XYZ file of C-alpha atoms in Angstrom:
293
model
C 4.943 -15.193 2.217
C 6.035 -15.013 -1.365
C 9.080 -17.235 -1.061
C 11.215 -17.737 -4.172
C 8.255 -17.189 -6.502
C 6.674 -13.762 -5.952
C 2.920 -13.485 -5.763
C 2.067 -11.042 -8.542
C -1.725 -11.431 -8.597
C -4.074 -11.998 -5.648
C -7.606 -12.763 -6.859
C -10.587 -12.081 -4.598
C -13.301 -14.745 -4.599
C -16.508 -14.362 -2.531
C -16.353 -17.004 0.192
C -20.048 -17.818 -0.251
C -20.100 -18.209 -4.042
C -19.861 -21.923 -4.747
C -19.742 -21.463 -8.519
C -16.796 -19.050 -8.440
C -14.990 -21.051 -5.773
C -15.256 -24.237 -7.815
C -13.311 -22.714 -10.705
C -11.011 -20.337 -8.836
C -8.007 -22.630 -9.197
C -8.171 -22.317 -12.990
C -7.874 -18.523 -13.148
C -4.084 -18.290 -13.158
C -3.778 -16.128 -10.043
C -0.669 -16.546 -7.940
C -2.838 -16.543 -4.805
C -6.543 -16.529 -3.959
C -8.244 -14.295 -1.402
C -11.421 -15.934 -0.118
C -13.457 -12.919 0.901
C -15.608 -12.841 4.019
C -15.967 -9.057 3.994
C -17.482 -6.805 1.320
C -18.555 -9.453 -1.172
C -20.562 -11.469 1.392
C -23.853 -10.121 2.736
C -24.396 -9.855 6.475
C -27.003 -12.599 6.233
C -24.561 -14.908 4.496
C -21.463 -14.475 6.632
C -22.092 -17.256 9.135
C -22.813 -19.822 6.438
C -19.665 -18.714 4.613
C -17.625 -19.229 7.770
C -18.974 -22.717 8.242
C -18.016 -23.773 4.711
C -14.687 -21.973 4.650
C -12.490 -24.772 6.086
C -13.632 -27.181 3.387
C -12.846 -24.703 0.626
C -9.410 -24.031 2.091
C -8.511 -27.716 2.248
C -9.800 -28.384 -1.285
C -7.982 -25.444 -2.861
C -4.749 -26.155 -1.003
C -4.916 -29.738 -2.284
C -5.069 -28.242 -5.785
C -1.730 -26.516 -5.067
C -3.331 -23.108 -4.606
C -1.928 -20.438 -2.301
C -4.976 -19.433 -0.277
C -5.587 -16.384 1.900
C -8.755 -15.039 3.537
C -9.984 -11.476 3.915
C -11.653 -11.168 7.293
C -14.029 -8.506 8.558
C -13.037 -5.467 10.599
C -14.065 -5.172 14.252
C -12.481 -7.355 16.925
C -15.419 -9.700 17.561
C -16.280 -10.440 13.952
C -12.613 -10.638 12.989
C -11.986 -13.298 15.647
C -14.963 -15.344 14.409
C -13.520 -15.165 10.902
C -10.046 -16.162 12.084
C -11.447 -19.139 13.997
C -13.152 -20.275 10.790
C -10.118 -19.682 8.602
C -7.069 -20.902 10.499
C -6.181 -24.411 9.484
C -4.044 -26.408 7.055
C -3.731 -24.609 3.741
C -4.190 -21.035 4.964
C -1.215 -18.905 3.968
C -2.286 -15.454 5.172
C -5.162 -13.267 6.262
C -5.979 -9.884 4.736
C -6.998 -7.312 7.357
C -9.281 -4.537 6.053
C -9.321 -0.936 7.285
C -5.845 -1.324 8.819
C -4.732 1.889 10.544
C -3.701 0.949 14.081
C -0.633 -1.309 14.485
C -2.018 -2.403 17.861
C -5.092 -3.900 16.176
C -2.870 -5.757 13.710
C -0.804 -7.029 16.638
C -4.016 -8.188 18.340
C -4.913 -10.184 15.217
C -1.408 -11.664 15.223
C -1.877 -12.770 18.822
C -5.154 -14.495 17.932
C -3.370 -16.288 15.085
C -0.648 -17.474 17.432
C -3.216 -18.889 19.849
C -5.115 -20.642 17.066
C -1.953 -22.145 15.566
C -1.004 -23.583 18.946
C -4.528 -24.845 19.556
C -4.673 -26.549 16.154
C -1.166 -27.937 15.948
C 0.038 -25.682 13.160
C 3.592 -24.327 12.921
C 3.719 -21.064 14.829
C 4.022 -18.123 12.464
C 2.811 -20.075 9.443
C -0.109 -17.698 8.766
C 0.932 -14.262 7.565
C -0.931 -10.957 7.654
C -1.534 -8.456 4.850
C -2.913 -5.149 6.174
C -5.215 -3.432 3.676
C -4.473 0.301 3.449
C -7.812 2.006 2.897
C -7.464 5.506 4.344
C -5.043 8.443 4.282
C -4.485 7.942 8.020
C -3.089 4.479 7.316
C -0.356 5.957 5.113
C 1.205 7.651 8.128
C 1.268 4.344 10.016
C 2.857 2.296 7.223
C 6.277 1.666 8.844
C 4.646 0.610 12.109
C 2.113 -1.607 10.325
C 4.846 -3.276 8.280
C 6.904 -3.887 11.425
C 4.227 -5.975 13.171
C 5.368 -9.615 13.340
C 3.563 -11.806 10.784
C 3.031 -8.945 8.332
C 4.156 -10.281 4.956
C 2.834 -7.537 2.704
C 0.958 -4.240 2.461
C -1.954 -3.768 0.059
C -3.890 -0.749 -1.212
C -7.681 -0.723 -1.155
C -8.182 1.848 -3.897
C -11.950 2.259 -3.646
C -12.155 2.911 0.095
C -9.010 5.034 0.029
C -10.492 7.317 -2.617
C -13.835 7.370 -0.841
C -12.126 8.738 2.270
C -10.871 11.637 0.174
C -14.213 12.160 -1.538
C -12.733 11.727 -5.018
C -12.769 9.153 -7.801
C -10.081 6.407 -7.744
C -7.914 7.848 -10.518
C -4.139 7.704 -11.040
C -3.951 11.296 -9.786
C -4.954 10.236 -6.278
C -3.663 6.643 -6.195
C -0.115 6.982 -7.542
C 1.256 8.526 -4.351
C -0.240 5.850 -2.037
C 1.263 3.202 -4.330
C 4.649 4.857 -3.968
C 4.385 5.085 -0.163
C 3.295 1.467 0.131
C 6.126 0.287 -2.124
C 8.698 2.232 -0.099
C 7.420 1.109 3.308
C 7.165 -2.510 2.191
C 10.648 -2.521 0.686
C 12.098 -0.979 3.842
C 10.509 -3.742 5.909
C 11.394 -6.509 3.461
C 7.776 -7.459 2.721
C 5.622 -7.546 -0.401
C 3.437 -4.739 -1.741
C 0.184 -4.985 -3.680
C -1.166 -1.805 -5.252
C -2.392 -0.320 -8.515
C -2.705 3.375 -9.379
C -6.151 2.735 -10.881
C -9.571 1.665 -9.690
C -9.870 -2.047 -8.923
C -13.268 -1.800 -10.566
C -11.477 -1.717 -13.942
C -12.766 -5.175 -14.709
C -11.216 -6.057 -18.041
C -7.589 -6.649 -18.916
C -7.408 -3.706 -21.287
C -4.821 -1.058 -21.874
C -5.769 1.033 -18.830
C -5.155 -1.850 -16.450
C -1.983 -2.931 -18.253
C -0.595 0.586 -18.144
C -1.419 0.936 -14.437
C 0.174 -2.408 -13.565
C 3.372 -1.523 -15.409
C 3.455 1.838 -13.650
C 3.076 0.062 -10.303
C 6.022 -2.162 -11.156
C 8.092 0.921 -12.018
C 7.207 2.386 -8.612
C 8.616 -0.723 -6.900
C 5.305 -2.426 -6.137
C 5.643 -6.217 -6.240
C 2.109 -7.267 -7.257
C -1.571 -6.348 -7.340
C -4.992 -7.278 -6.057
C -7.541 -8.456 -8.626
C -11.304 -8.428 -8.144
C -12.171 -10.191 -11.410
C -10.526 -13.092 -13.271
C -10.211 -10.936 -16.414
C -7.628 -8.812 -14.597
C -5.266 -11.650 -13.719
C -3.440 -12.155 -17.020
C -2.722 -8.443 -17.482
C -1.374 -8.151 -13.938
C 0.810 -11.248 -14.265
C 2.210 -10.065 -17.589
C 3.002 -6.577 -16.319
C 5.577 -7.943 -13.882
C 7.367 -10.107 -16.435
C 10.581 -8.578 -17.785
C 10.158 -7.451 -21.387
C 12.308 -8.816 -24.209
C 14.208 -5.480 -24.536
C 14.767 -5.427 -20.772
C 16.187 -8.944 -20.846
C 18.418 -8.176 -23.848
C 19.798 -5.040 -22.213
C 20.348 -6.814 -18.920
C 22.170 -9.645 -20.648
C 24.555 -7.191 -22.358
C 25.246 -5.493 -19.037
C 25.798 -8.788 -17.231
C 28.119 -10.140 -19.936
C 30.173 -6.945 -19.999
C 30.371 -6.834 -16.207
C 31.648 -10.393 -16.020
C 34.235 -9.662 -18.742
C 35.461 -6.348 -17.292
C 39.118 -5.850 -16.458
C 40.065 -6.965 -13.000
C 39.640 -4.141 -10.503
C 37.448 -2.009 -12.752
C 34.757 -0.389 -10.596
C 32.679 0.924 -13.485
C 32.338 0.238 -17.207
C 30.352 1.690 -20.114
C 27.584 -0.379 -21.740
C 25.084 0.983 -24.281
C 25.863 4.537 -23.208
C 25.316 3.735 -19.525
C 27.779 3.845 -16.674
C 27.587 0.399 -15.121
C 28.836 -0.070 -11.587
C 28.029 -2.717 -8.990
C 24.396 -1.684 -8.264
C 23.537 -1.446 -11.970
C 25.119 -4.830 -12.622
C 23.256 -6.327 -9.647
C 19.960 -5.033 -11.004
C 20.688 -6.591 -14.393
C 21.559 -9.934 -12.832
C 18.397 -9.866 -10.708
C 16.270 -9.156 -13.781
C 17.850 -12.058 -15.649
C 17.171 -14.338 -12.715
C 13.552 -13.196 -12.698
C 13.307 -13.926 -16.419
C 14.666 -17.433 -15.841
C 18.290 -18.350 -16.453
C 18.888 -15.127 -18.320
C 16.663 -16.189 -21.182
C 13.742 -14.364 -22.730
C 11.250 -17.222 -22.403
C 8.034 -16.110 -20.785
C 8.845 -12.421 -21.157
C 6.362 -9.931 -22.514
């Protein structure tokens, strides 16, 4: 799903809000999540479904990566999928994901719709939304379902299940589990150890996003445009990180033939450490510091 350019920020936009949809492509998010679930009232869901294909085509034409969060429950989910699947849809976000069989059922519906509508089979990915402690114990099985391209944490519902506030104390461990399960399956992970209701791009959000990156998470969900810049910046290599990685890479390339480990800046550098430095330089762009935080 992410391809060569990782999706760091996925911005939710209510699928029935014409004003927000009209400007969503200017918010700087790496992908948009048109939401048919929590942000749309029951009375407005059918109208949102009817207008959804037009929004998908328009946003895709603006070079936006577009996904859709559908509703839970087999019948309503299938209605949402029928409205969503078409040119321009990159993935669907499945809420309340706990049972791999239900995710597989959604994948089967996607396959049928792709065939029916002449789309490449497998073109629409799935991102299960982890919103309960029970889902944590199903993470490997959820990630193994064909079409799953990422795992995401729903911090508010997850905390609600525990009867506690969505603080770092309760959310850090789910972030870690999601990062590990996603990495093991070779898919993306989207999670923050802080409430998604932290609406500004202040220090709390920045700190949480950087912590998520340190845990191995690859990106984050955003529920407000003010969160996007802080999330994007948190996953950029810092200038000191790039400088250190460049010194390691240069020394590794210049090491004596056959040397399995060298010393750089007080660190023992062997093949995995050198590989990490080279990967960071590639992420920064040709080993330079442009665009780093």
